[in-house]
XYZ file of C-alpha atoms in Angstrom:
591
model
C 10.446 12.494 2.552
C 9.451 12.809 -1.074
C 6.106 12.107 -2.627
C 5.093 11.178 -6.131
C 3.402 13.672 -8.385
C 0.538 12.565 -10.595
C -0.366 12.880 -14.217
C -3.497 10.752 -14.265
C -6.627 9.974 -12.315
C -5.359 6.592 -11.214
C -5.330 5.953 -7.465
C -2.572 3.701 -6.216
C -2.061 1.614 -3.141
C 1.497 1.680 -1.887
C 2.501 -1.962 -2.258
C 1.737 -5.650 -2.473
C 3.569 -8.297 -0.430
C 3.986 -12.049 -0.770
C 5.820 -14.719 1.204
C 6.128 -18.500 0.904
C 7.683 -21.291 2.979
C 7.791 -24.456 0.854
C 10.829 -26.773 1.134
C 11.855 -28.618 -2.036
C 9.741 -26.340 -4.231
C 10.646 -23.481 -6.557
C 9.812 -20.679 -4.149
C 11.222 -17.954 -6.416
C 8.902 -18.908 -9.257
C 5.938 -19.142 -6.871
C 6.754 -15.671 -5.573
C 7.041 -14.373 -9.137
C 3.520 -15.603 -9.924
C 2.231 -14.229 -6.628
C 3.666 -10.801 -7.421
C 2.207 -10.988 -10.916
C -1.233 -11.354 -9.314
C -0.479 -8.302 -7.136
C 0.884 -6.106 -9.936
C -2.075 -3.713 -9.658
C -0.899 -2.761 -6.151
C 2.472 -1.438 -7.306
C 4.020 -0.817 -10.711
C 7.231 1.077 -9.995
C 9.537 -1.672 -8.714
C 9.582 -5.360 -7.862
C 11.852 -7.581 -5.801
C 12.261 -11.106 -4.457
C 14.388 -12.435 -1.577
C 15.069 -16.133 -1.008
C 16.762 -18.119 1.751
C 18.336 -21.579 1.641
C 18.835 -21.717 5.416
C 22.346 -20.271 5.380
C 22.150 -17.162 3.194
C 19.644 -14.694 1.764
C 19.655 -13.559 -1.855
C 17.779 -10.444 -2.984
C 17.054 -9.377 -6.545
C 15.123 -6.158 -7.183
C 14.841 -3.415 -9.768
C 12.593 -0.649 -11.061
C 9.844 -1.795 -13.407
C 6.989 -4.260 -13.683
C 7.317 -7.837 -12.436
C 7.619 -9.145 -15.999
C 10.330 -6.565 -16.758
C 12.407 -7.193 -13.647
C 12.409 -11.011 -13.635
C 13.189 -13.670 -16.203
C 14.128 -17.355 -16.180
C 17.800 -16.508 -15.794
C 17.640 -14.392 -12.654
C 14.865 -16.463 -11.097
C 17.052 -19.569 -11.417
C 19.663 -17.918 -9.165
C 17.115 -17.333 -6.385
C 17.118 -20.740 -4.721
C 15.958 -21.795 -1.293
C 13.105 -23.149 0.781
C 11.391 -19.809 1.481
C 10.999 -16.471 -0.214
C 9.279 -13.125 0.028
C 8.458 -10.570 -2.633
C 7.211 -7.030 -3.113
C 5.701 -4.729 -5.722
C 5.915 -1.012 -4.978
C 4.132 2.195 -5.750
C 5.836 5.043 -3.891
C 3.789 7.221 -1.583
C 6.747 7.728 0.758
C 10.330 7.878 -0.455
C 11.530 8.730 -3.943
C 10.982 6.406 -6.881
C 14.609 5.263 -7.041
C 16.347 1.890 -7.007
C 17.528 2.333 -3.407
C 13.895 2.396 -2.238
C 12.851 -0.784 -4.043
C 11.908 -3.639 -1.743
C 12.493 -6.058 -0.096
C 14.792 -4.066 2.164
C 17.734 -5.819 3.789
C 19.640 -5.396 7.029
C 21.038 -7.153 10.058
C 18.790 -9.628 11.807
C 18.576 -9.391 15.604
C 20.826 -12.441 16.094
C 23.612 -11.200 13.823
C 22.456 -12.771 10.565
C 20.561 -11.127 7.720
C 16.918 -10.201 7.313
C 14.726 -9.110 4.412
C 11.456 -7.193 4.828
C 8.540 -6.179 2.585
C 5.935 -3.626 3.678
C 2.503 -2.527 2.508
C 1.161 0.595 4.180
C 2.484 3.874 5.526
C 3.746 4.837 8.993
C 2.840 8.217 10.466
C 5.635 8.432 13.064
C 8.558 7.694 10.730
C 10.518 10.772 11.847
C 10.506 9.616 15.445
C 11.495 6.074 14.479
C 14.250 7.431 12.254
C 15.660 9.429 15.150
C 16.065 6.175 17.073
C 17.862 4.607 14.122
C 20.132 7.645 13.817
C 21.065 7.260 17.492
C 22.607 3.844 16.880
C 26.335 3.387 17.258
C 26.462 1.813 13.805
C 24.071 1.189 10.962
C 23.844 -1.171 8.009
C 21.464 -2.451 5.401
C 19.379 -0.379 3.000
C 18.863 2.472 5.474
C 22.629 2.981 5.724
C 22.905 2.893 1.934
C 20.505 5.771 1.414
C 17.000 4.245 1.343
C 14.535 6.921 2.484
C 11.419 4.823 3.152
C 9.688 3.960 6.399
C 10.343 0.323 5.428
C 14.107 0.822 5.600
C 13.694 2.448 9.014
C 11.670 -0.520 10.275
C 14.290 -2.937 8.977
C 17.056 -1.090 10.809
C 14.989 -1.065 14.015
C 14.459 -4.823 13.821
C 18.209 -5.375 13.657
C 18.789 -3.063 16.617
C 15.831 -4.253 18.699
C 18.006 -5.589 21.519
C 19.949 -2.329 21.746
C 16.877 -0.106 21.625
C 14.695 -2.311 23.828
C 17.108 -3.794 26.405
C 14.423 -4.592 28.936
C 12.955 -8.090 28.656
C 9.359 -8.562 27.601
C 6.898 -10.950 29.155
C 7.224 -13.092 26.051
C 10.975 -13.551 26.632
C 10.348 -16.299 29.190
C 10.268 -19.058 26.546
C 11.871 -19.687 23.164
C 10.660 -17.312 20.464
C 12.228 -17.054 16.989
C 14.615 -14.053 16.905
C 12.583 -12.263 14.218
C 9.390 -12.616 16.240
C 11.161 -11.400 19.371
C 12.291 -8.298 17.460
C 8.769 -7.732 16.161
C 7.302 -7.931 19.661
C 9.798 -5.298 20.807
C 9.549 -2.881 17.851
C 6.057 -3.085 16.333
C 4.159 -1.682 19.346
C 6.025 1.578 18.653
C 5.150 1.724 14.933
C 2.136 3.968 14.320
C 0.114 3.884 11.120
C -0.575 1.113 8.616
C 1.680 -1.866 8.037
C 1.226 -5.336 6.635
C 4.681 -6.916 6.778
C 6.334 -10.054 5.464
C 9.880 -10.541 6.754
C 12.401 -13.297 7.261
C 15.862 -14.262 8.401
C 17.708 -17.321 7.125
C 15.398 -19.776 8.906
C 12.006 -18.233 9.658
C 9.331 -16.515 7.566
C 7.132 -14.058 9.471
C 4.128 -11.843 8.807
C 2.554 -9.061 10.875
C -0.316 -6.623 10.619
C -0.845 -3.332 12.444
C -3.310 -3.211 15.307
C -5.952 -1.644 13.051
C -5.559 -4.107 10.169
C -5.768 -1.221 7.710
C -4.082 -3.080 4.850
C -5.099 -6.683 4.040
C -2.892 -9.717 4.726
C -3.936 -13.373 4.454
C -2.528 -16.812 5.231
C -2.715 -19.640 2.693
C -1.887 -23.350 2.748
C -0.008 -25.255 0.081
C 0.169 -29.018 -0.271
C 3.688 -28.841 1.159
C 3.989 -25.418 2.666
C 2.459 -22.085 3.621
C 2.206 -18.619 2.134
C 1.140 -15.103 3.144
C 0.059 -12.337 0.790
C -1.858 -9.079 0.415
C -4.763 -10.611 -1.519
C -6.391 -14.012 -1.924
C -6.072 -13.665 -5.709
C -2.347 -14.373 -5.285
C -3.213 -17.618 -3.457
C -5.359 -18.743 -6.364
C -2.600 -18.302 -8.927
C -0.192 -20.649 -7.082
C -2.820 -23.201 -6.066
C -2.892 -22.322 -2.362
C -5.969 -22.589 -0.137
C -7.124 -19.612 1.906
C -6.864 -20.314 5.644
C -7.623 -16.996 7.355
C -6.693 -13.337 7.544
C -3.703 -12.364 9.666
C -5.367 -10.640 12.597
C -4.757 -6.980 13.475
C -1.984 -6.786 16.063
C -0.770 -10.317 15.274
C 2.615 -11.624 14.157
C 3.026 -15.197 12.916
C 6.137 -17.272 12.252
C 6.513 -20.150 9.785
C 9.447 -22.539 10.013
C 10.312 -26.230 10.327
C 8.746 -26.002 13.786
C 5.367 -25.180 12.205
C 3.249 -22.037 12.517
C 3.216 -19.978 15.698
C 1.053 -16.953 16.475
C 1.907 -14.067 18.804
C 0.238 -10.789 19.646
C 2.027 -7.448 19.970
C -1.071 -5.248 20.347
C -4.762 -5.476 21.094
C -6.798 -5.575 17.878
C -8.869 -2.481 17.087
C -9.983 -3.217 13.500
C -10.258 -0.371 10.985
C -9.794 -1.997 7.592
C -9.516 0.346 4.621
C -12.908 0.614 2.939
C -11.279 1.780 -0.293
C -9.965 -1.755 -0.745
C -13.629 -2.717 -1.256
C -14.324 0.234 -3.539
C -11.323 0.059 -5.847
C -7.911 -1.133 -4.665
C -8.262 -4.910 -4.340
C -8.768 -7.123 -7.369
C -12.433 -8.046 -8.018
C -11.578 -11.750 -7.548
C -10.110 -11.129 -4.082
C -11.773 -11.714 -0.726
C -11.143 -9.556 2.328
C -12.301 -10.772 5.738
C -14.030 -13.591 3.873
C -16.101 -11.284 1.666
C -15.903 -11.104 -2.132
C -14.862 -7.791 -3.652
C -16.864 -8.280 -6.843
C -19.953 -9.107 -4.798
C -19.498 -5.968 -2.676
C -18.994 -3.779 -5.748
C -22.033 -5.235 -7.507
C -24.082 -4.457 -4.395
C -22.714 -0.904 -4.425
C -24.035 -0.476 -7.944
C -27.420 -1.883 -6.956
C -27.647 0.496 -3.984
C -26.721 3.350 -6.303
C -29.584 2.443 -8.625
C -32.038 2.521 -5.730
C -30.873 5.851 -4.327
C -30.089 7.619 -7.623
C -32.415 6.257 -10.317
C -32.575 7.810 -13.774
C -34.652 7.272 -16.903
C -32.065 6.053 -19.420
C -31.496 3.648 -22.302
C -28.151 2.114 -21.430
C -25.792 1.532 -18.493
C -22.077 1.586 -19.289
C -18.959 1.505 -17.115
C -15.756 3.486 -17.035
C -13.550 0.420 -17.503
C -12.381 -1.541 -15.772
C -12.906 -0.438 -12.185
C -16.489 0.705 -12.718
C -17.698 -2.531 -14.353
C -18.936 -4.532 -11.317
C -20.929 -1.556 -9.994
C -22.333 -0.864 -13.479
C -23.554 -4.461 -13.698
C -25.188 -4.084 -10.288
C -26.828 -0.826 -11.366
C -28.156 -2.505 -14.496
C -29.517 -5.534 -12.647
C -31.278 -3.402 -10.042
C -32.658 -0.778 -12.453
C -33.556 -3.080 -15.337
C -31.661 -0.834 -17.767
C -29.571 -2.784 -20.275
C -25.821 -2.968 -19.597
C -23.444 -2.739 -22.544
C -19.799 -2.021 -23.235
C -19.766 1.573 -24.400
C -16.100 2.378 -23.770
C -13.026 0.367 -24.715
C -9.925 0.498 -22.530
C -6.448 0.111 -24.006
C -4.908 -2.627 -21.848
C -1.377 -1.575 -22.776
C -1.483 1.929 -21.329
C -0.028 2.002 -17.846
C -0.101 4.532 -15.028
C 1.689 7.147 -17.113
C 2.257 7.531 -20.841
C 4.045 9.731 -23.366
C 2.152 12.751 -24.669
C 4.242 13.944 -27.618
C 2.377 17.081 -28.612
C -0.083 19.692 -27.389
C -2.797 18.054 -29.472
C -2.168 14.698 -27.813
C -2.049 16.262 -24.348
C -5.531 17.655 -24.947
C -6.829 14.312 -26.164
C -4.551 12.064 -24.155
C -7.467 10.292 -22.475
C -8.184 8.570 -25.807
C -4.911 6.665 -25.468
C -6.541 4.860 -22.566
C -10.305 5.071 -23.177
C -12.302 5.316 -26.391
C -16.106 5.318 -26.840
C -17.898 2.902 -29.178
C -20.018 5.245 -31.278
C -22.258 2.497 -32.670
C -23.314 1.551 -29.118
C -23.896 4.951 -27.543
C -25.034 7.243 -30.379
C -28.470 8.715 -29.654
C -28.676 6.946 -26.260
C -29.374 8.299 -22.797
C -26.468 6.882 -20.806
C -25.806 6.019 -17.178
C -22.015 6.029 -16.776
C -20.839 4.234 -13.627
C -17.399 4.660 -12.061
C -15.957 3.777 -8.645
C -14.846 7.275 -7.558
C -14.119 10.855 -8.555
C -10.752 12.232 -7.448
C -9.748 15.339 -9.395
C -12.577 15.081 -11.904
C -10.286 15.161 -14.947
C -11.112 11.675 -16.187
C -14.868 12.057 -15.721
C -14.809 15.410 -17.483
C -12.926 13.903 -20.429
C -15.199 10.839 -20.552
C -18.370 12.942 -20.587
C -16.935 15.072 -23.393
C -15.962 12.000 -25.435
C -19.408 10.457 -25.039
C -21.151 13.657 -26.135
C -18.843 13.928 -29.156
C -19.714 10.304 -29.992
C -23.403 11.207 -30.119
C -24.740 10.405 -26.633
C -28.060 12.138 -26.076
C -27.689 12.399 -22.274
C -24.857 11.486 -19.885
C -25.777 10.707 -16.266
C -22.770 9.941 -14.042
C -23.132 7.587 -11.063
C -20.304 7.009 -8.578
C -20.307 3.860 -6.428
C -18.663 5.586 -3.447
C -19.130 8.877 -1.581
C -17.215 12.040 -2.565
C -13.491 11.713 -1.770
C -12.685 14.731 0.404
C -9.695 13.845 2.585
C -6.125 12.594 2.052
C -4.977 9.141 3.164
C -2.026 8.795 5.544
C -2.032 4.994 5.447
C -0.771 4.000 2.012
C -3.007 5.434 -0.745
C -1.763 8.348 -2.807
C -4.880 10.488 -2.871
C -4.000 14.080 -3.791
C -4.137 16.879 -1.242
C -7.459 18.479 -0.363
C -6.626 21.359 -2.687
C -6.653 18.895 -5.600
C -9.682 16.810 -4.570
C -12.618 18.205 -6.527
C -15.222 17.208 -3.924
C -13.300 18.914 -1.122
C -14.039 22.316 -2.646
C -17.334 21.708 -4.468
C -20.728 20.306 -3.586
C -22.387 17.676 -5.791
C -24.103 20.184 -8.049
C -20.894 22.134 -8.569
C -19.035 18.939 -9.433
C -21.797 18.011 -11.886
C -21.408 21.325 -13.660
C -17.633 20.972 -13.651
C -17.702 17.616 -15.431
C -20.649 18.692 -17.648
C -22.886 15.717 -16.751
C -26.675 15.871 -17.053
C -26.914 14.493 -13.525
C -24.535 13.172 -10.873
C -25.117 10.823 -7.949
C -22.794 9.420 -5.278
C -23.322 6.433 -3.005
C -23.785 7.371 0.640
C -21.315 6.290 3.327
C -23.977 4.163 5.051
C -24.932 2.346 1.843
C -21.279 1.781 0.972
C -20.501 0.336 4.406
C -23.535 -1.957 4.249
C -22.242 -3.633 1.084
C -19.015 -4.697 2.838
C -20.798 -6.810 5.483
C -18.480 -5.180 8.029
C -19.376 -3.099 11.066
C -18.874 0.596 10.402
C -16.601 0.993 13.429
C -14.376 -1.766 11.997
C -13.641 0.225 8.832
C -11.512 3.264 8.056
C -13.654 5.719 6.062
C -11.333 8.708 6.553
C -10.985 9.602 2.860
C -14.766 10.125 2.748
C -15.502 11.411 6.260
C -12.276 12.956 7.610
C -12.577 10.636 10.606
C -9.200 8.932 11.068
C -8.787 5.856 13.282
C -5.798 7.412 15.075
C -4.415 10.899 15.692
C -2.110 12.140 12.944
C 1.062 13.738 14.390
C 1.647 17.383 13.528
C 4.087 17.740 10.644
C 3.155 14.444 9.003
C 3.627 14.824 5.222
C 0.462 14.423 3.164
C 0.929 11.555 0.654
C 0.278 12.563 -2.924
C 1.314 16.184 -2.469
C 3.511 17.635 -5.229
C 5.097 19.875 -2.593
C 5.754 19.296 1.060
C 2.239 19.723 2.423
C 1.956 18.623 6.034
C -0.705 18.283 8.660
C -0.918 21.133 11.180
C -3.171 20.711 14.241
C -6.034 23.003 15.097
C -5.686 25.071 18.256
C -6.063 22.880 21.304
C -6.127 19.614 19.356
C -4.323 16.675 20.998
C -1.970 15.184 18.406
C 0.202 13.177 20.760
C 0.464 9.546 19.722
C 0.920 6.951 22.434
C 1.346 3.462 20.982
C -0.296 1.805 23.984
C -3.486 3.854 23.752
C -3.626 5.716 20.446
C -6.184 3.356 18.958
C -8.812 5.067 21.084
C -8.207 8.453 19.462
C -10.065 9.900 16.507
C -8.866 12.842 14.464
C -11.065 15.180 12.433
C -9.538 17.485 9.826
C -10.699 20.540 7.954
C -9.008 22.859 5.472
C -7.267 24.834 8.215
C -5.378 21.763 9.341
C -3.012 21.574 6.378
C -0.082 23.837 5.716
C 3.181 23.904 3.799
C 6.227 23.532 6.019
C 9.772 22.223 6.041
C 9.519 18.489 6.623
C 13.226 17.875 7.180
C 13.227 15.083 9.717
C 15.911 16.716 11.877
C 13.859 19.892 12.277
C 10.721 18.039 13.278
C 12.202 15.780 15.936
C 11.137 16.084 19.518
C 12.200 14.162 22.583
C 9.931 11.955 24.652
C 10.012 8.512 26.163
C 7.241 6.060 25.305
C 6.632 3.283 27.814
C 4.801 0.059 27.000
C 3.978 -2.659 29.510
C 7.309 -4.351 30.357
C 9.097 -2.662 27.414
C 10.866 0.689 27.251
C 12.210 1.983 23.988
C 15.405 3.946 24.634
C 15.114 7.538 23.442
C 18.199 8.816 21.579
C 20.443 11.269 23.347
C 22.943 12.984 21.083
C 25.299 13.531 24.025
C 25.537 9.910 25.145
C 26.924 6.778 23.581
C 24.091 4.304 22.932
C 24.291 1.147 25.001
C 24.146 -2.399 23.781
C 25.653 -4.165 20.795
C 24.612 -3.833 17.191
C 26.462 -6.108 14.794
C 26.845 -4.526 11.380
C 26.784 -6.558 8.181
C 30.184 -6.792 6.525
C 29.737 -4.755 3.370
C 33.177 -5.646 2.075
C 33.435 -9.425 2.339
C 34.079 -11.131 -1.021
C 31.183 -12.390 -3.130
C 32.510 -13.860 -6.327
C 33.324 -11.612 -9.259
C 31.765 -8.205 -9.702
C 30.619 -8.076 -13.313
C 29.464 -4.940 -15.092
C 28.516 -5.206 -18.748
C 26.580 -1.998 -19.088
C 25.296 0.960 -17.117
C 22.173 -0.906 -16.050
C 24.003 -3.769 -14.365
C 24.332 -1.951 -11.080
C 20.556 -1.939 -10.763
C 20.720 -5.607 -9.790
C 21.450 -6.671 -6.232
C 22.595 -10.010 -4.923
C 22.940 -10.173 -1.167
C 24.000 -12.966 1.168
C 24.422 -13.179 4.904
C 28.022 -12.028 4.953
C 28.216 -9.453 2.211
C 26.425 -6.979 -0.001
C 27.498 -6.456 -3.594
C 25.947 -5.085 -6.749
C 26.324 -7.722 -9.396
C 24.983 -8.509 -12.848
C 23.200 -11.860 -12.882
C 24.578 -13.306 -16.113
């Protein structure tokens, strides 16, 4: 697997997902607006799949939602249901083949599309099962290297890999749900999924509910998405969160709910701190309200005599307002953010590289000159941005600069879909608070405690994943798991005597603690890290691959060569567009 390198402080969640079932409505346009609301969750690629009941069309490309889609290509995406995806790569290279939705065979011989938010930790083992298949198709066969492509291939081969009937097989279950009930108990890590075949839209969430996923109601339909903000933009009403360990189906038969695992909630607390939009609700609780409370708690625990509270825009603004309200110190805009600078930007000279932060942030001298400032931000990762901000404010005439962070020190990597750097790059992993203060040249520095942060979420502490702050992971991390965010292949290595076995039926009870000794550089080639075992779930056995035997069962491969109109190529970028239907896969320019 490959991992993105980083040139800025920005922390990224892996993806945002959206799905809608709404007959006689423009589902492609609704999905476009939903993805627009989720753009902050992924800025590297975007894609939409639609179904009209007989075929599935997929259009995806690298770029922002507004760059990938226009009226012309959206008009081609017709049907009664759709799903969409925005991606930021923490697993798999940033190439067109890894854009989502992924496509493949559905369990009943049709076509399926799948969108995934999260990160699996046992991808190598799942990939070995895919590689054992007699045949393969879909994005995995065409070179996609993501855990999402592996999941898609497993769904299509669920009958072959899980030949034994499940307890749920006694009555009628939509084919996609049946596949999910067979495959998802074996997927370890974080996943919020939206997937569909020609007739049924489905959504599922891992047993820990690490990444958010909500259900909404339209006047004439239903939708599922990563954040409630996407419901607001299309006029949908929030119904409830998809529960951890639950899979739902939406079709002309209505909504059905099934359970593939017992819920053991561990929602990501960093969604509350930074990742989710401020106007989103998670588990019924407002993000902007939680972040304002974080700022207020910070003012109580780390007060300072100052003239002005300002935020590092935009993520620090709600907490800065809370700090101001609690402390009585006036809040003002002291830094302007350039809204047109994205995750990365061109730095044309050595001079600009040194002062590149000013392309994104610039102090307002008239506001801050001669003032004692409290500067509030949501987190410190490497420390580069805070160091540059403090320097800018001093150059602009600030008398004192006191930095306040509305979360605890980030000390540990995330294996579940956030691209935190490795521990070697996390400033708080190697330094205590005073050392960090000196490093960023602040007059004082204060972090919010874990307990105070948890209290603002209105969630029980044992229902949240706080691993990036505490090193306490909600499940064991298998040895050899690549560390997301690492510029090289840094992997987890267990301490002597540590149990790293992962059993899908029971792993939710395990807790892993890491320290510096537990990470090493090693070859992460999937073939070299495979090991053989057989995992047994109640009433379901997943067949372990055996290179010396011919896999049993039938796996119908999509026909990659059936005709699909005229292949048009006007320029070198045309082959970045994909149109796919149930009988064929072709690259085609939508003109």
